[in-house]
CSV table of C-alpha atoms and ligand atoms in Angstrom, one decimal:
chain,number,residue,atom,x,y,z
A,934,MET,CA,-53.4,-93.3,-74.0
A,935,ILE,CA,-50.5,-95.3,-73.0
A,936,LYS,CA,-50.1,-98.5,-75.2
A,937,LEU,CA,-50.3,-101.5,-72.9
A,938,SER,CA,-48.0,-104.5,-73.0
A,939,SER,CA,-48.5,-106.9,-75.7
A,940,ARG,CA,-48.2,-109.9,-73.0
A,941,LEU,CA,-51.9,-108.7,-72.0
A,942,HIS,CA,-53.4,-109.8,-75.3
A,943,GLY,CA,-56.0,-112.1,-74.6
A,944,LEU,CA,-55.8,-111.6,-70.2
A,945,GLU,CA,-59.3,-111.0,-69.3
A,946,GLU,CA,-61.0,-109.8,-66.4
A,947,SER,CA,-61.8,-112.8,-64.1
A,948,VAL,CA,-65.3,-113.8,-64.6
A,949,THR,CA,-65.4,-115.4,-61.3
A,950,LEU,CA,-64.3,-112.0,-59.4
A,951,ALA,CA,-66.9,-109.8,-61.5
A,952,ILE,CA,-69.4,-112.2,-60.0
A,953,THR,CA,-68.2,-112.2,-56.4
A,954,ALA,CA,-68.0,-108.4,-57.0
A,955,LYS,CA,-71.7,-108.4,-57.7
A,956,ALA,CA,-72.5,-110.6,-55.0
A,957,LYS,CA,-70.7,-108.5,-52.6
A,958,ALA,CA,-72.5,-105.3,-53.7
A,959,LEU,CA,-75.9,-107.1,-53.5
A,960,LYS,CA,-75.0,-108.1,-49.9
A,961,ALA,CA,-74.1,-104.2,-48.9
A,962,SER,CA,-77.1,-103.1,-50.3
A,963,GLY,CA,-78.9,-105.4,-47.7
A,964,LYS,CA,-80.1,-108.3,-50.0
A,965,ASP,CA,-80.3,-111.9,-48.3
A,966,ILE,CA,-77.2,-113.1,-50.7
A,967,ILE,CA,-76.0,-116.8,-50.2
A,968,GLY,CA,-72.2,-117.1,-51.2
A,969,PHE,CA,-71.4,-120.4,-53.0
A,970,GLY,CA,-68.6,-118.2,-54.6
A,971,ALA,CA,-65.8,-118.4,-52.2
A,972,GLY,CA,-62.4,-120.0,-52.9
A,973,GLU,CA,-61.4,-120.1,-49.1
A,974,PRO,CA,-62.3,-122.1,-45.8
A,975,ASP,CA,-64.8,-120.0,-43.8
A,976,PHE,CA,-63.1,-121.0,-40.7
A,977,ASP,CA,-60.7,-118.7,-38.7
A,978,THR,CA,-57.2,-119.3,-38.7
A,979,PRO,CA,-56.6,-121.7,-35.4
A,980,GLU,CA,-55.1,-119.7,-32.2
A,981,ASN,CA,-52.1,-121.3,-32.0
A,982,ILE,CA,-50.8,-119.7,-35.2
A,983,LYS,CA,-52.0,-116.6,-34.6
A,984,ASN,CA,-50.2,-116.4,-31.5
A,985,ALA,CA,-47.2,-117.5,-33.2
A,986,ALA,CA,-47.3,-114.4,-35.3
A,987,ILE,CA,-48.3,-112.0,-32.4
A,988,LYS,CA,-44.9,-113.3,-30.8
A,989,ALA,CA,-43.1,-112.8,-34.1
A,990,ILE,CA,-44.1,-109.4,-33.8
A,991,LYS,CA,-43.1,-108.9,-30.4
A,992,ASP,CA,-39.9,-110.6,-30.6
A,993,GLY,CA,-39.0,-108.3,-33.8
A,994,GLN,CA,-39.2,-110.8,-36.5
A,995,THR,CA,-40.1,-107.7,-38.5
A,996,LYS,CA,-37.2,-107.5,-41.1
A,997,TYR,CA,-36.2,-108.8,-44.4
A,998,THR,CA,-35.8,-112.3,-44.5
A,999,ALA,CA,-33.9,-114.8,-46.6
A,1000,VAL,CA,-35.2,-114.2,-50.2
A,1001,GLY,CA,-36.6,-118.1,-50.2
A,1002,GLY,CA,-37.6,-117.9,-46.6
A,1003,ILE,CA,-36.3,-118.4,-43.1
A,1004,ASN,CA,-34.6,-122.0,-42.4
A,1005,GLU,CA,-37.1,-122.6,-39.8
A,1006,LEU,CA,-39.9,-122.5,-42.1
A,1007,LYS,CA,-37.8,-124.4,-44.7
A,1008,ASP,CA,-37.4,-127.2,-42.3
A,1009,ALA,CA,-40.8,-127.3,-41.2
A,1010,ILE,CA,-41.7,-127.7,-44.8
A,1011,ILE,CA,-38.7,-130.5,-45.5
A,1012,ALA,CA,-40.3,-132.3,-42.1
A,1013,LYS,CA,-44.1,-131.9,-43.6
A,1014,LEU,CA,-43.2,-133.2,-46.9
A,1015,LYS,CA,-41.1,-136.3,-45.4
A,1016,ARG,CA,-44.1,-136.9,-42.7
A,1017,ASP,CA,-46.8,-136.6,-45.1
A,1018,ASN,CA,-45.6,-137.8,-48.7
A,1019,ASN,CA,-42.2,-139.6,-47.5
A,1020,LEU,CA,-40.2,-137.2,-49.8
A,1021,ASP,CA,-36.8,-136.0,-49.0
A,1022,TYR,CA,-35.8,-132.7,-49.6
A,1023,ALA,CA,-33.0,-130.3,-49.1
A,1024,ARG,CA,-33.2,-126.5,-48.2
A,1025,ASP,CA,-31.7,-125.7,-51.5
A,1026,GLU,CA,-34.5,-127.6,-53.2
A,1027,VAL,CA,-37.1,-125.5,-51.1
A,1028,ILE,CA,-38.7,-121.8,-51.6
A,1029,VAL,CA,-41.4,-119.9,-49.9
A,1030,SER,CA,-43.3,-117.3,-52.0
A,1031,CYS,CA,-46.1,-115.0,-51.1
A,1032,GLY,CA,-48.9,-117.8,-51.5
A,1033,GLY,CA,-48.9,-120.8,-53.4
A,1034,LYS,CA,-50.1,-119.0,-56.7
A,1035,HIS,CA,-47.1,-116.9,-56.6
A,1036,SER,CA,-44.8,-120.0,-56.6
A,1037,ILE,CA,-46.6,-121.5,-59.7
A,1038,TYR,CA,-46.1,-117.8,-61.3
A,1039,ASN,CA,-42.3,-117.7,-60.7
A,1040,LEU,CA,-42.1,-121.4,-61.6
A,1041,PHE,CA,-43.7,-121.0,-65.2
A,1042,GLN,CA,-41.5,-117.6,-65.4
A,1043,ALA,CA,-38.8,-120.4,-64.7
A,1044,VAL,CA,-39.4,-122.7,-67.1
A,1045,LEU,CA,-41.7,-121.7,-69.8
A,1046,ASP,CA,-40.1,-120.2,-73.0
A,1047,THR,CA,-42.3,-118.9,-75.9
A,1048,GLY,CA,-43.3,-121.6,-78.1
A,1049,ASP,CA,-43.2,-124.3,-75.4
A,1050,GLU,CA,-46.3,-125.9,-74.5
A,1051,ILE,CA,-47.8,-126.9,-71.3
A,1052,ILE,CA,-50.5,-129.5,-71.0
A,1053,ILE,CA,-53.5,-128.5,-68.6
A,1054,PRO,CA,-56.2,-130.7,-67.7
A,1055,SER,CA,-59.6,-129.4,-68.0
A,1056,PRO,CA,-61.8,-128.1,-66.0
A,1057,TYR,CA,-58.9,-126.3,-64.8
A,1058,TRP,CA,-58.0,-123.6,-62.2
A,1059,VAL,CA,-58.6,-120.3,-64.2
A,1060,SER,CA,-54.9,-119.0,-63.4
A,1061,TYR,CA,-52.9,-121.8,-65.0
A,1062,PRO,CA,-53.6,-121.1,-68.4
A,1063,VAL,CA,-53.2,-117.4,-68.1
A,1064,MET,CA,-49.9,-117.7,-66.4
A,1065,ALA,CA,-48.9,-120.2,-68.8
A,1066,SER,CA,-49.3,-117.2,-71.5
A,1067,LEU,CA,-48.0,-114.7,-69.5
A,1068,ALA,CA,-44.7,-116.7,-69.9
A,1069,GLY,CA,-45.0,-117.2,-73.5
A,1070,ALA,CA,-46.0,-120.5,-73.6
A,1071,THR,CA,-49.0,-122.2,-75.2
A,1072,PRO,CA,-51.8,-123.8,-72.9
A,1073,VAL,CA,-52.5,-127.1,-74.4
A,1074,VAL,CA,-55.9,-128.0,-72.9
A,1075,VAL,CA,-57.1,-131.8,-72.4
A,1076,ALA,CA,-60.5,-131.7,-71.7
A,1077,THR,CA,-61.8,-134.5,-69.5
A,1078,THR,CA,-65.1,-135.6,-68.5
A,1079,GLU,CA,-67.6,-136.4,-65.6
A,1080,LYS,CA,-67.4,-140.0,-66.7
A,1081,SER,CA,-63.9,-140.4,-65.9
A,1082,GLY,CA,-64.2,-138.4,-62.7
A,1083,PHE,CA,-62.5,-135.7,-64.4
A,1084,LYS,CA,-59.4,-137.4,-64.3
A,1085,MET,CA,-57.1,-137.1,-67.3
A,1086,THR,CA,-56.1,-140.7,-68.1
A,1087,ALA,CA,-52.1,-141.6,-69.0
A,1088,ARG,CA,-53.4,-142.3,-72.8
A,1089,ASP,CA,-54.9,-138.6,-73.0
A,1090,PHE,CA,-51.7,-137.1,-71.5
A,1091,ALA,CA,-49.6,-139.3,-74.0
A,1092,SER,CA,-51.5,-138.5,-77.1
A,1093,ARG,CA,-51.0,-134.6,-76.6
A,1094,ILE,CA,-47.4,-134.3,-75.8
A,1095,THR,CA,-45.5,-133.0,-79.2
A,1096,ASP,CA,-41.9,-132.0,-79.2
A,1097,ARG,CA,-42.7,-128.9,-77.6
A,1098,THR,CA,-44.3,-130.0,-74.5
A,1099,LYS,CA,-42.2,-128.8,-71.5
A,1100,ALA,CA,-44.8,-129.5,-68.8
A,1101,VAL,CA,-47.9,-130.8,-67.3
A,1102,VAL,CA,-50.1,-129.4,-64.6
A,1103,ILE,CA,-51.7,-131.8,-62.2
A,1104,ASN,CA,-53.9,-130.3,-59.7
A,1105,SER,CA,-55.1,-133.1,-57.4
A,1106,PRO,CA,-57.8,-132.4,-55.6
A,1107,SER,CA,-58.8,-130.0,-57.9
A,1108,ASN,CA,-60.1,-126.8,-57.8
A,1109,PRO,CA,-62.9,-126.5,-59.5
A,1110,THR,CA,-64.2,-130.3,-59.5
A,1111,GLY,CA,-62.7,-131.7,-56.0
A,1112,ALA,CA,-61.5,-134.8,-58.6
A,1113,ALA,CA,-58.2,-136.3,-56.7
A,1114,TYR,CA,-56.1,-138.8,-58.5
A,1115,THR,CA,-55.1,-142.0,-56.9
A,1116,ALA,CA,-51.5,-143.1,-56.4
A,1117,ALA,CA,-51.9,-146.0,-59.1
A,1118,GLU,CA,-53.2,-142.9,-61.5
A,1119,LEU,CA,-50.6,-140.8,-60.8
A,1120,LYS,CA,-47.8,-143.2,-61.1
A,1121,GLY,CA,-49.5,-144.0,-64.5
A,1122,LEU,CA,-49.2,-140.1,-65.4
A,1123,ALA,CA,-45.5,-140.0,-64.3
A,1124,GLU,CA,-44.6,-142.9,-66.3
A,1125,VAL,CA,-45.6,-140.7,-69.3
A,1126,ALA,CA,-43.9,-137.4,-68.4
A,1127,LEU,CA,-40.8,-139.7,-67.3
A,1128,LYS,CA,-40.7,-141.0,-71.1
A,1129,HIS,CA,-41.1,-137.8,-72.7
A,1130,HIS,CA,-39.1,-136.0,-70.1
A,1131,VAL,CA,-41.9,-133.9,-69.4
A,1132,LEU,CA,-41.4,-131.6,-65.9
A,1133,ILE,CA,-44.4,-132.4,-63.9
A,1134,ILE,CA,-45.9,-129.6,-61.9
A,1135,SER,CA,-48.1,-130.7,-59.1
A,1136,ASP,CA,-50.4,-128.7,-57.4
A,1137,GLU,CA,-51.2,-130.3,-53.9
A,1138,ILE,CA,-52.7,-127.3,-52.1
A,1139,TYR,CA,-55.9,-129.2,-51.4
A,1140,GLU,CA,-54.0,-132.6,-50.1
A,1141,LYS,CA,-55.3,-132.2,-46.6
A,1142,LEU,CA,-59.3,-131.8,-47.5
A,1143,THR,CA,-59.9,-135.2,-48.7
A,1144,TYR,CA,-63.2,-137.1,-47.7
A,1145,GLY,CA,-64.8,-140.7,-47.1
A,1146,GLY,CA,-61.5,-141.9,-46.5
A,1147,PHE,CA,-59.6,-141.0,-49.3
A,1148,LYS,CA,-55.8,-140.2,-48.7
A,1149,SER,CA,-54.4,-137.7,-51.3
A,1150,SER,CA,-50.8,-138.9,-52.5
A,1151,SER,CA,-48.1,-136.6,-54.2
A,1152,ILE,CA,-47.0,-138.1,-57.7
A,1153,ALA,CA,-43.3,-136.9,-56.6
A,1154,SER,CA,-43.8,-139.9,-54.4
A,1155,ALA,CA,-44.1,-142.4,-57.2
A,1156,SER,CA,-40.2,-142.8,-57.5
A,1157,TYR,CA,-36.8,-141.0,-57.1
A,1158,GLU,CA,-36.9,-140.5,-61.1
A,1159,VAL,CA,-40.3,-139.1,-61.1
A,1160,LYS,CA,-39.4,-137.0,-57.7
A,1161,GLY,CA,-36.7,-135.5,-60.1
A,1162,ILE,CA,-38.7,-134.1,-62.8
A,1163,THR,CA,-41.6,-133.0,-60.4
A,1164,VAL,CA,-42.0,-129.6,-58.7
A,1165,VAL,CA,-44.6,-129.8,-56.0
A,1166,LEU,CA,-46.4,-127.1,-54.8
A,1167,ASN,CA,-48.4,-126.7,-51.6
A,1168,GLY,CA,-48.9,-123.7,-49.1
A,1169,VAL,CA,-51.1,-123.3,-46.2
A,1170,SER,CA,-53.8,-120.9,-47.0
A,1171,LYS,CA,-56.4,-123.7,-47.7
A,1172,ALA,CA,-55.2,-126.4,-44.8
A,1173,TYR,CA,-54.8,-124.0,-42.1
A,1174,SER,CA,-57.2,-121.2,-43.2
A,1175,MET,CA,-54.4,-118.7,-44.0
A,1176,THR,CA,-55.5,-117.3,-47.1
A,1177,GLY,CA,-54.7,-113.8,-46.2
A,1178,TRP,CA,-51.4,-114.7,-44.9
A,1179,ARG,CA,-49.8,-115.2,-48.3
A,1180,ILE,CA,-47.3,-118.2,-47.6
A,1181,GLY,CA,-46.9,-121.1,-50.3
A,1182,TYR,CA,-44.2,-122.9,-51.4
A,1183,ALA,CA,-42.6,-125.1,-53.9
A,1184,ALA,CA,-39.8,-128.1,-53.6
A,1185,GLY,CA,-38.2,-129.5,-56.3
A,1186,PRO,CA,-34.7,-129.8,-58.5
A,1187,LYS,CA,-32.4,-127.0,-57.1
A,1188,GLU,CA,-31.5,-125.3,-60.3
A,1189,ILE,CA,-35.2,-124.6,-60.9
A,1190,ILE,CA,-35.6,-123.5,-57.5
A,1191,LYS,CA,-32.6,-121.3,-57.7
A,1192,ALA,CA,-34.1,-119.6,-60.9
A,1193,MET,CA,-37.4,-119.1,-58.8
A,1194,SER,CA,-35.7,-117.6,-56.2
A,1195,SER,CA,-33.5,-115.4,-58.8
A,1196,ILE,CA,-37.0,-114.1,-60.2
A,1197,GLN,CA,-38.6,-114.1,-56.5
A,1198,SER,CA,-35.2,-111.7,-55.3
A,1199,GLN,CA,-35.9,-109.1,-58.2
A,1200,SER,CA,-39.7,-108.8,-57.6
A,1201,THR,CA,-41.4,-109.6,-54.6
A,1202,SER,CA,-38.2,-110.5,-52.2
A,1203,ASN,CA,-39.2,-112.5,-49.3
A,1204,PRO,CA,-42.9,-113.2,-48.3
A,1205,ALA,CA,-44.0,-111.4,-45.1
A,1206,SER,CA,-41.7,-112.2,-42.2
A,1207,ILE,CA,-44.4,-112.3,-39.7
A,1208,SER,CA,-46.7,-115.0,-41.8
A,1209,GLN,CA,-43.4,-117.0,-42.4
A,1210,TRP,CA,-43.4,-117.6,-38.7
A,1211,ALA,CA,-46.8,-118.3,-38.4
A,1212,ALA,CA,-46.6,-121.0,-41.1
A,1213,VAL,CA,-43.6,-122.5,-39.1
A,1214,GLU,CA,-46.3,-123.2,-35.9
A,1215,ALA,CA,-49.1,-124.2,-38.8
A,1216,LEU,CA,-46.8,-127.2,-40.2
A,1217,ASN,CA,-44.8,-128.0,-36.6
A,1218,GLY,CA,-47.6,-127.3,-34.3
A,1219,PRO,CA,-50.7,-129.5,-33.4
A,1220,GLN,CA,-52.7,-130.7,-36.9
A,1221,ASN,CA,-56.0,-131.5,-35.0
A,1222,THR,CA,-57.8,-128.5,-36.4
A,1223,VAL,CA,-56.9,-129.4,-39.9
A,1224,ALA,CA,-59.0,-133.0,-39.5
A,1225,ALA,CA,-61.9,-131.0,-37.4
A,1226,MET,CA,-62.0,-128.7,-40.5
A,1227,ALA,CA,-62.1,-131.6,-43.3
A,1228,LYS,CA,-64.6,-133.4,-41.0
A,1229,GLU,CA,-67.1,-130.4,-41.4
A,1230,PHE,CA,-66.7,-129.8,-44.9
A,1231,GLU,CA,-67.2,-133.3,-45.7
A,1232,LYS,CA,-71.0,-132.8,-44.3
A,1233,ARG,CA,-71.3,-130.0,-46.1
A,1234,ARG,CA,-70.1,-131.6,-49.3
A,1235,ASP,CA,-72.7,-134.8,-48.4
A,1236,ALA,CA,-75.5,-132.2,-48.1
A,1237,MET,CA,-74.9,-130.0,-50.8
A,1238,VAL,CA,-74.4,-133.1,-53.5
A,1239,LYS,CA,-77.6,-134.9,-52.6
A,1240,GLY,CA,-79.5,-131.6,-52.5
A,1241,LEU,CA,-78.3,-130.7,-56.3
A,1242,ASN,CA,-78.9,-134.1,-57.6
A,1243,ALA,CA,-82.6,-133.6,-56.3
A,1244,ILE,CA,-83.2,-130.7,-58.8
A,1245,LYS,CA,-84.3,-131.1,-61.9
A,1246,GLY,CA,-81.7,-130.3,-64.8
A,1247,VAL,CA,-79.2,-130.5,-62.4
A,1248,THR,CA,-76.2,-133.5,-61.4
A,1249,ALA,CA,-73.2,-133.4,-59.3
A,1250,ILE,CA,-70.7,-136.2,-58.9
A,1251,THR,CA,-69.6,-136.6,-55.5
A,1252,PRO,CA,-65.9,-135.0,-55.1
A,1253,GLN,CA,-63.1,-136.7,-52.9
A,1254,GLY,CA,-61.4,-133.3,-52.1
A,1255,ALA,CA,-61.2,-129.4,-52.0
A,1256,PHE,CA,-64.4,-127.9,-51.3
A,1257,TYR,CA,-66.2,-127.2,-54.5
A,1258,VAL,CA,-69.0,-129.1,-56.4
A,1259,PHE,CA,-68.8,-128.8,-59.7
A,1260,ALA,CA,-72.3,-129.4,-60.7
A,1261,ASN,CA,-73.4,-130.2,-64.3
A,1262,THR,CA,-76.4,-127.5,-64.9
A,1263,SER,CA,-76.6,-128.0,-68.8
A,1264,GLY,CA,-80.0,-129.6,-68.4
A,1265,VAL,CA,-81.0,-126.4,-67.6
A,1266,TYR,CA,-79.8,-124.2,-70.6
A,1267,GLY,CA,-82.3,-123.5,-72.9
A,1268,LYS,CA,-84.9,-122.7,-70.5
A,1269,LYS,CA,-86.1,-119.2,-70.1
A,1270,PHE,CA,-87.0,-116.7,-67.4
A,1271,LYS,CA,-89.0,-113.5,-68.6
A,1272,GLU,CA,-88.3,-114.3,-72.3
A,1273,LYS,CA,-84.7,-114.4,-71.5
A,1274,THR,CA,-83.1,-117.9,-72.4
A,1275,ILE,CA,-80.3,-119.3,-70.1
A,1276,LYS,CA,-77.7,-119.7,-72.6
A,1277,GLY,CA,-74.8,-121.2,-70.5
A,1278,SER,CA,-73.4,-120.9,-67.1
A,1279,VAL,CA,-72.8,-117.1,-67.1
A,1280,ASP,CA,-76.4,-116.5,-67.8
A,1281,LEU,CA,-77.1,-119.4,-65.2
A,1282,ALA,CA,-75.2,-117.9,-62.7
A,1283,THR,CA,-76.4,-114.4,-63.0
A,1284,TYR,CA,-80.3,-115.3,-63.0
A,1285,LEU,CA,-78.9,-117.5,-59.8
A,1286,LEU,CA,-78.1,-114.2,-58.1
A,1287,ASP,CA,-80.5,-111.9,-59.2
A,1288,GLU,CA,-83.6,-114.2,-59.0
A,1289,ALA,CA,-82.3,-116.9,-55.7
A,1290,GLY,CA,-80.2,-114.6,-54.0
A,1291,VAL,CA,-77.1,-117.7,-54.7
A,1292,ALA,CA,-73.7,-116.6,-55.8
A,1293,VAL,CA,-72.2,-119.3,-58.0
A,1294,VAL,CA,-69.4,-119.2,-60.0
A,1295,PRO,CA,-69.8,-120.2,-63.9
A,1296,GLY,CA,-67.7,-123.2,-65.2
A,1297,GLU,CA,-67.2,-121.4,-68.3
A,1298,PRO,CA,-63.8,-119.4,-67.0
A,1299,PHE,CA,-62.8,-123.0,-65.9
A,1300,GLY,CA,-63.2,-124.5,-69.2
A,1301,ASP,CA,-66.4,-126.2,-69.2
A,1302,ASP,CA,-69.6,-124.3,-69.6
A,1303,ALA,CA,-72.2,-127.3,-68.7
A,1304,TYR,CA,-71.0,-127.1,-65.1
A,1305,VAL,CA,-71.2,-124.2,-62.5
A,1306,ARG,CA,-68.9,-124.4,-59.5
A,1307,LEU,CA,-70.2,-124.1,-55.9
A,1308,SER,CA,-68.1,-123.8,-52.7
A,1309,TYR,CA,-69.2,-125.2,-49.5
A,1310,ALA,CA,-66.9,-123.4,-47.4
A,1311,THR,CA,-70.0,-121.9,-45.8
A,1312,SER,CA,-72.2,-123.1,-42.9
A,1313,LEU,CA,-74.2,-126.4,-43.4
A,1314,GLU,CA,-77.5,-124.3,-42.7
A,1315,GLN,CA,-76.5,-121.8,-45.4
A,1316,VAL,CA,-75.9,-124.8,-48.1
A,1317,ASN,CA,-79.2,-126.5,-47.5
A,1318,LYS,CA,-80.6,-123.2,-47.9
A,1319,GLY,CA,-78.8,-122.2,-50.5
A,1320,VAL,CA,-79.7,-125.3,-52.6
A,1321,LYS,CA,-83.2,-125.1,-51.7
A,1322,ARG,CA,-83.5,-121.6,-53.1
A,1323,ILE,CA,-81.6,-122.9,-56.4
A,1324,GLY,CA,-84.0,-125.8,-56.7
A,1325,GLU,CA,-86.8,-123.3,-56.6
A,1326,ALA,CA,-85.5,-120.5,-59.0
A,1327,ILE,CA,-84.8,-123.2,-61.3
A,1328,LYS,CA,-88.4,-124.7,-61.3
A,1329,ARG,CA,-89.5,-121.4,-62.2
A,1330,LEU,CA,-87.8,-121.3,-65.4
A,1331,GLU,CA,-89.9,-122.4,-68.4
B,2259,PLP,C1,-56.1,-121.2,-53.5
B,2259,PLP,C2,-55.2,-122.1,-54.9
B,2259,PLP,C3,-53.8,-122.0,-54.8
B,2259,PLP,C4,-52.9,-121.1,-54.3
B,2259,PLP,O1,-53.7,-120.2,-52.8
B,2259,PLP,P1,-52.8,-119.3,-52.2
B,2259,PLP,O2,-53.3,-118.4,-51.6
B,2259,PLP,O3,-51.9,-118.4,-53.3
B,2259,PLP,O4,-51.7,-120.2,-51.6
B,2259,PLP,C5,-53.0,-122.8,-55.7
B,2259,PLP,N1,-53.9,-123.6,-56.5
B,2259,PLP,C6,-55.4,-123.5,-56.5
B,2259,PLP,C7,-55.7,-124.7,-57.4
B,2259,PLP,C8,-56.0,-123.1,-55.5
B,2259,PLP,O5,-57.1,-123.2,-55.4
């Protein structure tokens, strides 16, 4: 047996992926499974974007590009950051990567050292603590609660800062909770970061998917000083239903972007040339499909939240963004099905998959076992049907 790298210590196989795989297998075997596990929009990539990719192939845009992305895409990103966020960046302050996840990975590798601490509010996207550990740093998890809308307060943030704190991750709107910070809340957090020289890592991938009139803002736009200590992360995966194209980007201080580019140059090189041209069209082309998608998501969100709250033992607050509901299912824990006690979110997710044919994601890997995550990136009909099935299955518990 070859001994695996010690960096892998504690790196577990994702529970999310395990349940998704089981749901897929059940579906393939002919079972009627309703999927609330999806981490991607169910809409097709808009036609104009697909056509831009086809054109890129026909035009021969099929070779290596600059490591950090073609200038046309960098300029489209710069224009987007100006238009939507009132942020000014130059080309050497922007990098395009193979998905937003890749940008985050490179950023963690570029700025985190062994012994550094990185503050991560929970519930969190599963990859943040793992990527921090892979970079040798220690994730410092700051728990948030439903009562605070799953948002970290400036006071909580300040109380966890030590002389080892290097960075903080802010993900608004959030995966898995859908919580979104107001501009004033972001400003409060930014002031703490400024005071203690903490790098702000702002994951804004769900920026375009907000509801009920809520408008997402970038923490970097709080002030010129704040922008100087912030790296903004975004991408086309969620807003343009382009998860498979693998285009994400980061904007921030040029020394950091340069370091990320060096890492990228020695590992993946440039993101796919064809996808880059598609992303140029996504950012520069008509934006009406984004709004249409958000409108549809909002209807499903409302139906899901309403349905879940009607189930005894389940409560859910209304998320402002993304496409997830983080439902409190702790009222069901301790109940039994055929002598087997539902002890936590993993047991419940397994039970719902086996007995209701509904795939949900346990909250445990996101940092809070009292919850399960349900994605409404599926039709309104499926949302209603799935929630009904969950209700019936929970009723059967004793
Ligand atoms: C989906 C997602 C990303 C990035 O996805 P990519 O497909 O790699 O661009 C980043 N952060 C969060 C919280 C996400 O849910």
